[in-house]
PDB file of C-alpha atoms (C1' of nucleotides) in Angstrom:
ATOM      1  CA  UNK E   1      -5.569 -13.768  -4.894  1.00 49.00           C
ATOM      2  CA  UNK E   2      -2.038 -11.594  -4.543  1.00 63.00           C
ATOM      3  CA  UNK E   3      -1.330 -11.355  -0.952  1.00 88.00           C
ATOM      4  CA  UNK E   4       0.900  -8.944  -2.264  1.00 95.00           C
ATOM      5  CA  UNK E   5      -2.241  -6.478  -2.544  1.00 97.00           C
ATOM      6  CA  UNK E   6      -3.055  -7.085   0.900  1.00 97.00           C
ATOM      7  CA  UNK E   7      -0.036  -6.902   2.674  1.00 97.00           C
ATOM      8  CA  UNK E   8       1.272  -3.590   0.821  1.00 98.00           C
ATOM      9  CA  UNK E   9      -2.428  -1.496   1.378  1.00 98.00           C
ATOM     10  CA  UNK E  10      -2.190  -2.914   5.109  1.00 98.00           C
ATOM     11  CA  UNK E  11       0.958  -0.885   5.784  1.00 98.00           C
ATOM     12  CA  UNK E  12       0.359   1.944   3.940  1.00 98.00           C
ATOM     13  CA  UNK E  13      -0.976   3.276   7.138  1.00 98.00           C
ATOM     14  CA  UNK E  14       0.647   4.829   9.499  1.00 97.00           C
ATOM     15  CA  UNK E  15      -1.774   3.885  12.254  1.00 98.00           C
ATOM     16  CA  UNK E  16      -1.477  -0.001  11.125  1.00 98.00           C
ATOM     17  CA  UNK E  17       2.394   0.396  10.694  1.00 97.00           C
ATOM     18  CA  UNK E  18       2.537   1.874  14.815  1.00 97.00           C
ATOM     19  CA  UNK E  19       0.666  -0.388  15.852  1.00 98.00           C
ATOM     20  CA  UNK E  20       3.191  -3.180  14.192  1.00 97.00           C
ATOM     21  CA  UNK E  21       5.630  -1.887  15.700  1.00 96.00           C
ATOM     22  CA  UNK E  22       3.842  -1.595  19.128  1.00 96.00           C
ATOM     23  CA  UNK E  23       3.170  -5.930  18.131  1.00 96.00           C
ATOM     24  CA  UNK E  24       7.030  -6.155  17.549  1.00 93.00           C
ATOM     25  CA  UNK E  25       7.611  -5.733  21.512  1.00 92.00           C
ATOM     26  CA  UNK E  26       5.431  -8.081  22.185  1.00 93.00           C
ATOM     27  CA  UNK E  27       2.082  -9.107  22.453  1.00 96.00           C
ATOM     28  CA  UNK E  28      -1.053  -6.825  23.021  1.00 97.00           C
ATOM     29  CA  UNK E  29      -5.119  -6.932  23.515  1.00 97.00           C
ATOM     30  CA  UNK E  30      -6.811  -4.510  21.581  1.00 97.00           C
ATOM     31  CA  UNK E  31      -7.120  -1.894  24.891  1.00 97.00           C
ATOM     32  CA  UNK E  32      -3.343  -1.940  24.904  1.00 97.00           C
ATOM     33  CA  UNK E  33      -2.891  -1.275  21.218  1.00 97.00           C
ATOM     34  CA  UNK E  34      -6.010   1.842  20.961  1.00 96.00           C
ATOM     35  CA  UNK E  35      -3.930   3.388  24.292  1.00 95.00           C
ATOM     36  CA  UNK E  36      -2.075   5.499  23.168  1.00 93.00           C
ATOM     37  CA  UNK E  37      -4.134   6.390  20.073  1.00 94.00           C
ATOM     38  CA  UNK E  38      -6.345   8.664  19.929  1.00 93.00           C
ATOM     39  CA  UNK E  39      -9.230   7.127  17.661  1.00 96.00           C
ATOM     40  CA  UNK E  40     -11.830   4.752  18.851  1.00 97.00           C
ATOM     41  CA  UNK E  41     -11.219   1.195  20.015  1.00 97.00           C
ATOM     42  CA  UNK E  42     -13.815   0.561  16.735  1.00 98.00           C
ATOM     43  CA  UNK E  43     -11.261   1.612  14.549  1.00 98.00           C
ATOM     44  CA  UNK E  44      -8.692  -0.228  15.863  1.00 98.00           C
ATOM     45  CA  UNK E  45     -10.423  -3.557  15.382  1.00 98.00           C
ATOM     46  CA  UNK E  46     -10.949  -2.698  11.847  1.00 98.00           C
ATOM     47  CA  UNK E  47      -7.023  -1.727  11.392  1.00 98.00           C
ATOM     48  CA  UNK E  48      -6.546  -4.933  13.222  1.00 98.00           C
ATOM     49  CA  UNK E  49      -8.400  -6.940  10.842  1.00 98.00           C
ATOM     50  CA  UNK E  50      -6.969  -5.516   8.327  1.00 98.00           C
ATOM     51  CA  UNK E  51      -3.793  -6.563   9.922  1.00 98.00           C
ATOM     52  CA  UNK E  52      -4.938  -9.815  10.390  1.00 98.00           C
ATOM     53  CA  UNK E  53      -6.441 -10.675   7.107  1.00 97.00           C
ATOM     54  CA  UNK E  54      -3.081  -9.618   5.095  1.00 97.00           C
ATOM     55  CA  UNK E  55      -1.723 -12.111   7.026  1.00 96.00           C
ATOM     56  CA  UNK E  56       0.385  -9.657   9.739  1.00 97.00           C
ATOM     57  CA  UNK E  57      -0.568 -10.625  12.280  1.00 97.00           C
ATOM     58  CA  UNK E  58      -2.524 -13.704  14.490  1.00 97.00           C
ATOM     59  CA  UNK E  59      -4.901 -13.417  17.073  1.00 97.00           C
ATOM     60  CA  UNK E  60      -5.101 -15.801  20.516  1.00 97.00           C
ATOM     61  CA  UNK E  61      -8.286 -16.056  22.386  1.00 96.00           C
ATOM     62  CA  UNK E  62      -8.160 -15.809  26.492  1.00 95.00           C
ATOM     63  CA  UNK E  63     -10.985 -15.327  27.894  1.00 94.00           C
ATOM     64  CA  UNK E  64     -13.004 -12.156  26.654  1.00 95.00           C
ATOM     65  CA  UNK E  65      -9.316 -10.906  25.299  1.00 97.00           C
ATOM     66  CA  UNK E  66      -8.208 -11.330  22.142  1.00 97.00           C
ATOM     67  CA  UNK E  67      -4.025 -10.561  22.439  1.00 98.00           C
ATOM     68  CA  UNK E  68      -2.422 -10.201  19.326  1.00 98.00           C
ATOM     69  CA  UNK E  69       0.954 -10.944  18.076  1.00 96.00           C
ATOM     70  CA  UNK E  70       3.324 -10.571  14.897  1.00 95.00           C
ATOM     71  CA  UNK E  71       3.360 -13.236  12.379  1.00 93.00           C
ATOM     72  CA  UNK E  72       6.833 -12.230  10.901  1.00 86.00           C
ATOM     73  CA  UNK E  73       7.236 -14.620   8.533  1.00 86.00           C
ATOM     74  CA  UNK E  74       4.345 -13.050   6.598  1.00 88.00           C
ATOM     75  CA  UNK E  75       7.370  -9.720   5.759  1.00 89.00           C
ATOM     76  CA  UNK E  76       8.984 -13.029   3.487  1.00 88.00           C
ATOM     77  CA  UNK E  77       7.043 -12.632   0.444  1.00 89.00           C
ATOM     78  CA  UNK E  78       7.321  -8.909   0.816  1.00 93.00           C
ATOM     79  CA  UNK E  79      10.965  -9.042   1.148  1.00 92.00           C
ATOM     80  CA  UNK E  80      11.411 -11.124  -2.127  1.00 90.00           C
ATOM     81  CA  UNK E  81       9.486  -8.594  -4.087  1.00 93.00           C
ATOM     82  CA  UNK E  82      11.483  -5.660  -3.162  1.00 93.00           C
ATOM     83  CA  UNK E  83      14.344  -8.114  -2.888  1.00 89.00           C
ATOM     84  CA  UNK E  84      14.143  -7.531  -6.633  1.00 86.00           C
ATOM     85  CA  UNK E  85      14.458  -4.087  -7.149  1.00 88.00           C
ATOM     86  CA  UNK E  86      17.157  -4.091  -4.338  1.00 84.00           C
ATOM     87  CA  UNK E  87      19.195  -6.017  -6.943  1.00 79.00           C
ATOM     88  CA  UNK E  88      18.742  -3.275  -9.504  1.00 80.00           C
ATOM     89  CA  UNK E  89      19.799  -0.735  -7.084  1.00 70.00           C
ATOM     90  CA  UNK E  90      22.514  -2.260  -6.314  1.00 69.00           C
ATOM     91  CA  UNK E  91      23.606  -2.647  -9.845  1.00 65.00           C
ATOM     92  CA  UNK E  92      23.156   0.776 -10.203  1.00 62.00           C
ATOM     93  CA  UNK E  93      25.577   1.516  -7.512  1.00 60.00           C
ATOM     94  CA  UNK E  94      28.021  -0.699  -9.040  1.00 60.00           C
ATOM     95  CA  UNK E  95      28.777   2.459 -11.360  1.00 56.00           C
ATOM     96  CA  UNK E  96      29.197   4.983  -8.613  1.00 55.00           C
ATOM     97  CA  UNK E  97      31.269   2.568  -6.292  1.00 57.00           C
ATOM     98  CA  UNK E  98      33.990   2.782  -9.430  1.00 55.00           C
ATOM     99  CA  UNK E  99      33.309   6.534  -9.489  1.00 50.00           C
ATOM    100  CA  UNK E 100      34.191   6.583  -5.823  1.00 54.00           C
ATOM    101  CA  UNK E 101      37.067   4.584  -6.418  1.00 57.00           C
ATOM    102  CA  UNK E 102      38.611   6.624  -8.337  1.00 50.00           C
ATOM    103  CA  UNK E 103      37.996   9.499  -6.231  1.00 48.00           C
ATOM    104  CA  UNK E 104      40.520   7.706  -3.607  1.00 45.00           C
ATOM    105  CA  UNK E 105      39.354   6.506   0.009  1.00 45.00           C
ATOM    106  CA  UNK E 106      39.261   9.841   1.579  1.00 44.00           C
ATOM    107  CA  UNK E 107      36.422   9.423   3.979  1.00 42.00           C
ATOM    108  CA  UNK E 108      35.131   5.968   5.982  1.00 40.00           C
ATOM    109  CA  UNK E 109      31.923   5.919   7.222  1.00 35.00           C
ATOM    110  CA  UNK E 110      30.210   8.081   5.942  1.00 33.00           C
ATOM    111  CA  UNK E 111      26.458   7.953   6.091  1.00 33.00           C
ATOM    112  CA  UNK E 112      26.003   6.833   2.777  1.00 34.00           C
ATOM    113  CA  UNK E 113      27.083   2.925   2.029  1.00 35.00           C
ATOM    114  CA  UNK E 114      28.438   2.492  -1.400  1.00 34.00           C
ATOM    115  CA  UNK E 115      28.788  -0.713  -0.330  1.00 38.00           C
ATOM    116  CA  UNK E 116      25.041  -1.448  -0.136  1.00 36.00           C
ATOM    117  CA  UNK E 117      25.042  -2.764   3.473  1.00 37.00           C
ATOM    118  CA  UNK E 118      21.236  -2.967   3.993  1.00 39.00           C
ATOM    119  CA  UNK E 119      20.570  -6.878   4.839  1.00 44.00           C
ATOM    120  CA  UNK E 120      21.873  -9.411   7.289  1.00 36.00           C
ATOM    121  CA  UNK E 121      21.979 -12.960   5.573  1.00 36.00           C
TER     122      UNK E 121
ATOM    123  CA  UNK U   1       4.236  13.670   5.577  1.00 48.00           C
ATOM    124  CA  UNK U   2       5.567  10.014   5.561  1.00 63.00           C
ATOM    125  CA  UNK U   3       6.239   8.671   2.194  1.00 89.00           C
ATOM    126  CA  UNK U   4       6.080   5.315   3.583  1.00 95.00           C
ATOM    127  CA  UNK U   5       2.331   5.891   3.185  1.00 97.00           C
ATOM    128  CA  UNK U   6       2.819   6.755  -0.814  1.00 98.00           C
ATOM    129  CA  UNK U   7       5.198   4.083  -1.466  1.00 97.00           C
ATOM    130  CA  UNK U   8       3.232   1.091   0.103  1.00 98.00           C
ATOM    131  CA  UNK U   9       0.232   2.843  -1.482  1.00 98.00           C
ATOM    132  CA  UNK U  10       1.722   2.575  -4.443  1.00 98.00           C
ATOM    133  CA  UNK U  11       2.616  -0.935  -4.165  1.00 98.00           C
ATOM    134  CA  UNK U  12      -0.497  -2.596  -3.381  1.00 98.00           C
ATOM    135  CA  UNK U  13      -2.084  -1.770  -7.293  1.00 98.00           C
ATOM    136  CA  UNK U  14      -1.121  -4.952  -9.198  1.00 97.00           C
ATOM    137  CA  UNK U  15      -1.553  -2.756 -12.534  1.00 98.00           C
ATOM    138  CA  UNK U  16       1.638  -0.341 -10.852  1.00 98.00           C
ATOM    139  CA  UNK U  17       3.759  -3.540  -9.621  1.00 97.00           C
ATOM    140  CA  UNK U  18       3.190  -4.772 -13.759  1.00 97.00           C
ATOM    141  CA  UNK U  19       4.483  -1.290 -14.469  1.00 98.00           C
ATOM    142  CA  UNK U  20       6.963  -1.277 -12.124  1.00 97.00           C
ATOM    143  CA  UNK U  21       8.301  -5.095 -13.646  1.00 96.00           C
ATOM    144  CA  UNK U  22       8.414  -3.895 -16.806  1.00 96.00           C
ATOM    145  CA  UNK U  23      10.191  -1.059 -16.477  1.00 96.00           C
ATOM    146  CA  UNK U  24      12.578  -2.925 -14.321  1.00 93.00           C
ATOM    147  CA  UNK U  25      13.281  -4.156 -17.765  1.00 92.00           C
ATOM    148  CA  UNK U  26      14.435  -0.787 -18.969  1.00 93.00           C
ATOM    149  CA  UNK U  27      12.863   2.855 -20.191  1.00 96.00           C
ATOM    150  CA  UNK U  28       9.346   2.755 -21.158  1.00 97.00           C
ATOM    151  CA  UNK U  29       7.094   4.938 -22.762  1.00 98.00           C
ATOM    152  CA  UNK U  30       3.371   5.495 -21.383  1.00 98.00           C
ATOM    153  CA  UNK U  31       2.523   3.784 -24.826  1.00 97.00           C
ATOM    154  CA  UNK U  32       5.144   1.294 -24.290  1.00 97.00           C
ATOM    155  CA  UNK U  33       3.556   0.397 -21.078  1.00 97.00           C
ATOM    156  CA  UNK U  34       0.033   1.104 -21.563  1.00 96.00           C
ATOM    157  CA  UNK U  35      -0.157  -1.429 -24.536  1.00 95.00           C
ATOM    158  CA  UNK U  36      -0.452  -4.818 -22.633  1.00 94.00           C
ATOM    159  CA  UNK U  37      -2.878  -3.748 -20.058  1.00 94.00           C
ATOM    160  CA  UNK U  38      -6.603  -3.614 -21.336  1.00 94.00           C
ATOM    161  CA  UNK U  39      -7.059  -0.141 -19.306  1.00 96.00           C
ATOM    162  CA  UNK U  40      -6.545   3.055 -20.673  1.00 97.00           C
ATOM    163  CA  UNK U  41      -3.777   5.803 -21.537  1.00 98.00           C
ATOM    164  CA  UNK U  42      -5.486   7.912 -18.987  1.00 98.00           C
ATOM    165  CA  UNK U  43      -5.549   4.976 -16.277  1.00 98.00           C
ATOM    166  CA  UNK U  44      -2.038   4.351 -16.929  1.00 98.00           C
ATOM    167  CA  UNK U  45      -0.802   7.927 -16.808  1.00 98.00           C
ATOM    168  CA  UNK U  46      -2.126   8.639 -13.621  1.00 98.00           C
ATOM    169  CA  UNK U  47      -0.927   4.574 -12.313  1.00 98.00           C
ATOM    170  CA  UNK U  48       2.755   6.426 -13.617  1.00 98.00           C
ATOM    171  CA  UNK U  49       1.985   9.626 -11.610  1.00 98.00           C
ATOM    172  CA  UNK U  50       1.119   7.735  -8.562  1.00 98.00           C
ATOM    173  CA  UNK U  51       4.301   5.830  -8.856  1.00 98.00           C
ATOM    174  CA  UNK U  52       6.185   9.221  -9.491  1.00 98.00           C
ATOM    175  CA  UNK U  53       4.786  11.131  -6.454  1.00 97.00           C
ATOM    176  CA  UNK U  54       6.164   7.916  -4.437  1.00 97.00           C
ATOM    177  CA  UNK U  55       9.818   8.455  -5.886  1.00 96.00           C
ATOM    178  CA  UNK U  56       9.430   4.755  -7.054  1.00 97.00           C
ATOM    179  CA  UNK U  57      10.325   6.593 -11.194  1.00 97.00           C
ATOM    180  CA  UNK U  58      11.121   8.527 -12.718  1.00 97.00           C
ATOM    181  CA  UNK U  59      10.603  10.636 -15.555  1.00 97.00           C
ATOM    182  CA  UNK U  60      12.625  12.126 -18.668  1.00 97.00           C
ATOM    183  CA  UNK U  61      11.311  14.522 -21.385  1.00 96.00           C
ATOM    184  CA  UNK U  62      12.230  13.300 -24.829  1.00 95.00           C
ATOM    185  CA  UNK U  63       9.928  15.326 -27.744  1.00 95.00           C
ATOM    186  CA  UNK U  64       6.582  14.626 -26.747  1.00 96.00           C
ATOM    187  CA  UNK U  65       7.641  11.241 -25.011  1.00 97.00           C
ATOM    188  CA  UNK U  66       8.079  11.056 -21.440  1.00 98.00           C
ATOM    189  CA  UNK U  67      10.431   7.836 -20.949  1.00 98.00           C
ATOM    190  CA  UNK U  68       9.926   6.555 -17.246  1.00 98.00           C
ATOM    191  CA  UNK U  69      13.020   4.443 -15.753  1.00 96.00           C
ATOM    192  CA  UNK U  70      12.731   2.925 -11.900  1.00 95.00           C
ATOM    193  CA  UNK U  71      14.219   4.850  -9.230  1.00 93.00           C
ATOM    194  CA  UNK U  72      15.186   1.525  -7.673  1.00 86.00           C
ATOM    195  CA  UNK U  73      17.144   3.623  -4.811  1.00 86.00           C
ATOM    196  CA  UNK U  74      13.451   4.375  -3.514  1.00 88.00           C
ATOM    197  CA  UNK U  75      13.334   0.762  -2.248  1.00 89.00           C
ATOM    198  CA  UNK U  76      15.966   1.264   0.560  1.00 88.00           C
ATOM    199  CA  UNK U  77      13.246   2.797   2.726  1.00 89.00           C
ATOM    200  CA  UNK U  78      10.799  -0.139   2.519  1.00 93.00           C
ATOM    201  CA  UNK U  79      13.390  -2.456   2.707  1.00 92.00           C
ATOM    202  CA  UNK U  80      14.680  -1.226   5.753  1.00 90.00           C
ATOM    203  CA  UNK U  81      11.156  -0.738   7.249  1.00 93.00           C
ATOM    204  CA  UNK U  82      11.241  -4.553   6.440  1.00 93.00           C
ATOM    205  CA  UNK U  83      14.035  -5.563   7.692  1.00 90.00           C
ATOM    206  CA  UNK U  84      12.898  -4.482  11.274  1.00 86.00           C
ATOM    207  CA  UNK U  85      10.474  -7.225  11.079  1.00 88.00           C
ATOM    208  CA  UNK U  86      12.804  -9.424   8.596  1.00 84.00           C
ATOM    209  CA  UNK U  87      15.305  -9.609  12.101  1.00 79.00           C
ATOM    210  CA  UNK U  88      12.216 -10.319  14.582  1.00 81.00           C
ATOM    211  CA  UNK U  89      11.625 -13.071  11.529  1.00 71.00           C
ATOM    212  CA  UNK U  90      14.660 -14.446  11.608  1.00 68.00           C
ATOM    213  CA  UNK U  91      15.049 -14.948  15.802  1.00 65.00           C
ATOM    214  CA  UNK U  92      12.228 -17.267  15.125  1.00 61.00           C
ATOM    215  CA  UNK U  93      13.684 -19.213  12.644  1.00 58.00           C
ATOM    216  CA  UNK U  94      16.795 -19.324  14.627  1.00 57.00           C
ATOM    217  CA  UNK U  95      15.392 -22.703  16.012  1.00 53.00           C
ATOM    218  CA  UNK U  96      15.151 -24.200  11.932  1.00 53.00           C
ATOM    219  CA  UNK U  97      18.310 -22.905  11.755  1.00 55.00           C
ATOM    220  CA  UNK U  98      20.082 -25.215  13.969  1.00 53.00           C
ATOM    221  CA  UNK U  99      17.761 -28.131  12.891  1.00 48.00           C
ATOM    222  CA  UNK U 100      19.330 -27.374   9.168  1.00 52.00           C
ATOM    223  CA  UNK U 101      22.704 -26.606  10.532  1.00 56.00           C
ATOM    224  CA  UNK U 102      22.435 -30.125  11.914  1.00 48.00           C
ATOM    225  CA  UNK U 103      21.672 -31.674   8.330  1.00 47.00           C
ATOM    226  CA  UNK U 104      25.160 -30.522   7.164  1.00 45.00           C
ATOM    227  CA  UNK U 105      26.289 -27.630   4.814  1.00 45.00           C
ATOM    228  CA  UNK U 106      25.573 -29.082   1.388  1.00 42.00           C
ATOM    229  CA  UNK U 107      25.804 -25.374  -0.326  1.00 40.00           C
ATOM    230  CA  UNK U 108      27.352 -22.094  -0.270  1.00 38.00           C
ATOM    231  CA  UNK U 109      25.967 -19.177  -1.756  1.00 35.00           C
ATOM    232  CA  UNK U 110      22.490 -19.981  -2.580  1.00 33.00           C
ATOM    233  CA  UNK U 111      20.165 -17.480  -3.872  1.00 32.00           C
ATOM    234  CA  UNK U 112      17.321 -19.504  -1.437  1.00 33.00           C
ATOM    235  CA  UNK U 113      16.526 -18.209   1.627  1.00 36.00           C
ATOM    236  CA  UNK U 114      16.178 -20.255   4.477  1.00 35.00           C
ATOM    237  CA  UNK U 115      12.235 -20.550   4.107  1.00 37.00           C
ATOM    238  CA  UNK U 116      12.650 -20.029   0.466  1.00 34.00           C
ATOM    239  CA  UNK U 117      10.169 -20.467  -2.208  1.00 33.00           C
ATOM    240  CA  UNK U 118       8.269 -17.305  -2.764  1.00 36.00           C
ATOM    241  CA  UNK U 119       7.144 -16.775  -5.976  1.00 36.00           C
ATOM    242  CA  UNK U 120       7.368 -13.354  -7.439  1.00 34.00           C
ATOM    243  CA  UNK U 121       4.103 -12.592  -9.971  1.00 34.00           C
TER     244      UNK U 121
ATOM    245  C1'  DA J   1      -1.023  26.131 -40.889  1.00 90.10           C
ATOM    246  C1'  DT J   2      -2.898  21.344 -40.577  1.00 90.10           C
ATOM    247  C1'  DT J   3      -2.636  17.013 -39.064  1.00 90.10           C
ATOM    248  C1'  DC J   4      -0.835  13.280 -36.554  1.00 90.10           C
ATOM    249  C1'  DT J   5       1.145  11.366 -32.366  1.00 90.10           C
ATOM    250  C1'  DA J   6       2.191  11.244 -27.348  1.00 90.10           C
ATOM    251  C1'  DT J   7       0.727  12.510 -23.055  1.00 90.10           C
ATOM    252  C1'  DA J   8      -1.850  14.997 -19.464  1.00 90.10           C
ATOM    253  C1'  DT J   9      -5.976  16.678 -17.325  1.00 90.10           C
ATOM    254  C1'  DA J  10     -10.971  17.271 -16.281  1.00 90.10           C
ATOM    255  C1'  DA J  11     -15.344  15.465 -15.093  1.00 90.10           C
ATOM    256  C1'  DC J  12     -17.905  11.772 -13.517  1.00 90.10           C
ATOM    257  C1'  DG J  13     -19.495   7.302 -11.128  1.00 90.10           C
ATOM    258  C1'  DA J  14     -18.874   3.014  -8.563  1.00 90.10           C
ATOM    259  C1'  DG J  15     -16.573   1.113  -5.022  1.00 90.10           C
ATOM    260  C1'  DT J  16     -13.463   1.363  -0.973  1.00 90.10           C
ATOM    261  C1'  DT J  17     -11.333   3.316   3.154  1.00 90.10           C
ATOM    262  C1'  DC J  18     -11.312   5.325   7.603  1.00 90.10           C
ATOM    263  C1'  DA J  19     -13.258   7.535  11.081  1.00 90.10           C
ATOM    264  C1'  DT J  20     -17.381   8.126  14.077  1.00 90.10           C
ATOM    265  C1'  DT J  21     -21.313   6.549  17.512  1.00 90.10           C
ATOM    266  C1'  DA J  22     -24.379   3.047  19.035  1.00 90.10           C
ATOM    267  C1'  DT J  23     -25.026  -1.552  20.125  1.00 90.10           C
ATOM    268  C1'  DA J  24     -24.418  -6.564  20.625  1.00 90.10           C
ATOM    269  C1'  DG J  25     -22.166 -10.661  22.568  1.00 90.10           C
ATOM    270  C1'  DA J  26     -19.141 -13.248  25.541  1.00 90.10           C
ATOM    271  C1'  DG J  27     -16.581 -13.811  29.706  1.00 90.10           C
ATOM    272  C1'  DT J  28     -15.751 -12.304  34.697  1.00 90.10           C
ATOM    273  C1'  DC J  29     -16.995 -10.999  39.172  1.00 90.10           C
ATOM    274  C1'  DA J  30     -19.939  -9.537  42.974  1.00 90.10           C
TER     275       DA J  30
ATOM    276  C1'  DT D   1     -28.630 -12.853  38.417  1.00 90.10           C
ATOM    277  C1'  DG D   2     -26.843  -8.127  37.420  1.00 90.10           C
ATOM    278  C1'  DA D   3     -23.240  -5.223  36.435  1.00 90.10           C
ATOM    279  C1'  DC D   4     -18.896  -4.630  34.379  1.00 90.10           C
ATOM    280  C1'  DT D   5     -15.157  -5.391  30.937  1.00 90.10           C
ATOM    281  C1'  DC D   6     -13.271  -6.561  26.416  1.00 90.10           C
ATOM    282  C1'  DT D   7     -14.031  -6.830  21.773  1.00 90.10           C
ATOM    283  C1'  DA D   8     -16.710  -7.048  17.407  1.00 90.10           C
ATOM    284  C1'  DT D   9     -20.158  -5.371  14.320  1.00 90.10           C
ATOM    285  C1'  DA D  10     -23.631  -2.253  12.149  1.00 90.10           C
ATOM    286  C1'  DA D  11     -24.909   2.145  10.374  1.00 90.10           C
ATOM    287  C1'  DT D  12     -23.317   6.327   8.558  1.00 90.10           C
ATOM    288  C1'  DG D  13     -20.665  10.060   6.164  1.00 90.10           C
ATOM    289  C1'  DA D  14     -16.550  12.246   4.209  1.00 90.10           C
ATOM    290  C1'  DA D  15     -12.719  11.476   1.477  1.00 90.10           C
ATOM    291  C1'  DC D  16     -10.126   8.832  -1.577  1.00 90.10           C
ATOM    292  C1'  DT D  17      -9.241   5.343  -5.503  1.00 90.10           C
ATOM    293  C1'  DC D  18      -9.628   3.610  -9.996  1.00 90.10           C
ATOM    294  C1'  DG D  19     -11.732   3.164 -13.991  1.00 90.10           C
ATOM    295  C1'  DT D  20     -14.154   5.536 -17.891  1.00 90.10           C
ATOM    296  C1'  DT D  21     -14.738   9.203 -21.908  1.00 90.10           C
ATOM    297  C1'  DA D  22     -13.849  13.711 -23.625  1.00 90.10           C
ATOM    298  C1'  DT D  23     -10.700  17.227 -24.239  1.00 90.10           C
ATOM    299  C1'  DA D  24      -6.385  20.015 -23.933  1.00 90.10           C
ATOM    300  C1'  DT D  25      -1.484  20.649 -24.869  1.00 90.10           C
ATOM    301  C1'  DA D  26       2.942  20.048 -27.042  1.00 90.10           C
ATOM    302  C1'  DG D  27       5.992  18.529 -30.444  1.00 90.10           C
ATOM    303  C1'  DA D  28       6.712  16.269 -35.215  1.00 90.10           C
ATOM    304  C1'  DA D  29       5.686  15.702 -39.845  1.00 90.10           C
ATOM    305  C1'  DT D  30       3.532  17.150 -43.967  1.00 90.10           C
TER     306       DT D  30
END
DNA sequence: ATTCTATATAACGAGTTCATTATAGAGTCA
DNA sequence: TGACTCTATAATGAACTCGTTATATAGAAT
C-alpha cells in the first residue's frame, strides 16, 4: 500500500534519478530520455514505469509517442517524511548554534548554515 | 559512488523506516528494536547495517550493546535532492496560491503546507 | 572456567531488479 | 499496401535483497 516504498526504491537509481532531472526541463518521449544513455531503449521503458507507477511521473499519448512529464506534487509525501527527521536535525543544531555563539561571529557565510537554511516556505 | 543510491535504498524497506521512527524516539538497542517486529535478530541487524552504511545511524559500543541513535544530519542530502523538485512543485501551485491568497489570510504560522494533509505511517 | 546475554556473521533459498536481445503493435508516410 | 518509426513486452541471466536457521564472538555474571 505505502507509496512511500515505491517512491524511495524508484530513486534509488541513478539512471531513474537522471532521467528526473532530464523530466524537470521539460517534457520528453522515451528516444529523448535513452539519448544520452547508454543502455537500451528496453530498459528505459522499464525505469520509466517504474517512474510512472511510484507516481513520478505521467505519461501523454500523441500519436505513436508517449512524452513524459514530472508529476511534482508526487515529492509532497516524500518531503513530509524526511520533513520529520529535518526537525530532529535541526534540534540537534540548536546545541551547536549556542556553541557557535559563544565562539563570537567571526566568520559569515561560511559554507556550513548553522542556521539550517535548507527550505523555501 | 553516490550515496544517494544507499540512502533512498535504505528508505524504501518499511521494516528500516519503523526502525528509523523509533529511534527517532531516542537510543535503541538491536533488542530494543528487534522486539516489536515479528522478524529476526539477524534480519534486524543487518536492516541496522544497511541503515549504517547509508550514514542514516549511527552506532555506539556500550559492553556488549551497540546503542544506535539517528544521524538525522544525513537527511540534508535527500532533502535537498527534494527540494529541486519541491521548487518545480511549488511554480505549479503558484496558481492555488493566488486562488488562496484571494480567500484572505486567516493564519500565520501553520505547520500545514499549502496542499497539506500527508499522513506520515 | 562456565554460563548467560547481546550482537554479528555465514549459508541458503525465494523473490526481485536491471540489463540484454528479439519481437510485437500502433501510428505515419510513401 | 509496405516500409519505417516509436514504444512496449517477453524471455533470459546475473546480481542483489530479505528472510530464515545455525553458529561465532565478546562481555557480564556466577
Amino acid at each position: 500500500m505505502t507509496t512511500l516504498d515505491q517512491s524511495f526504491a524508484a530513486l534509488a537509481d541513478p539512471t531513474r534519478r537522471a532521467l528526473i532531472a532530464r523530466l524537470a526541463e521539460g517534457e520528453a518521449t522515451v528516444q529523448d530520455l535513452a539519448r544520452p544513455f547508454s543502455i537500451s531503449q528496453p530498459a528505459i521503458s522499464r525505469h520509466l514505469k517504474v517512474l510512472e507507477d511510484a507516481g513520478l511521473i505521467e505519461t501523454r499519448i500523441e500519436g505513436t509517442a508517449r512524452p513524459r512529464r514530472l508529476k511534482p506534487e508526487a515529492v509532497a509525501e516524500l518531503w513530509d517524511f524526511l520533513g520529520q527527521y529535518r526537525a530532529l536535525w535541526d534540534v540537534q543544531f540548536q546545541r551547536l548554534d549556542a556553541v557557535l555563539d559563544g565562539l563570537a561571529a567571526h566568520e559569515q557565510g561560511t559554507p556550513e548554515k548553522p542556521k539550517g537554511g535548507h527550505d523555501g516556505e
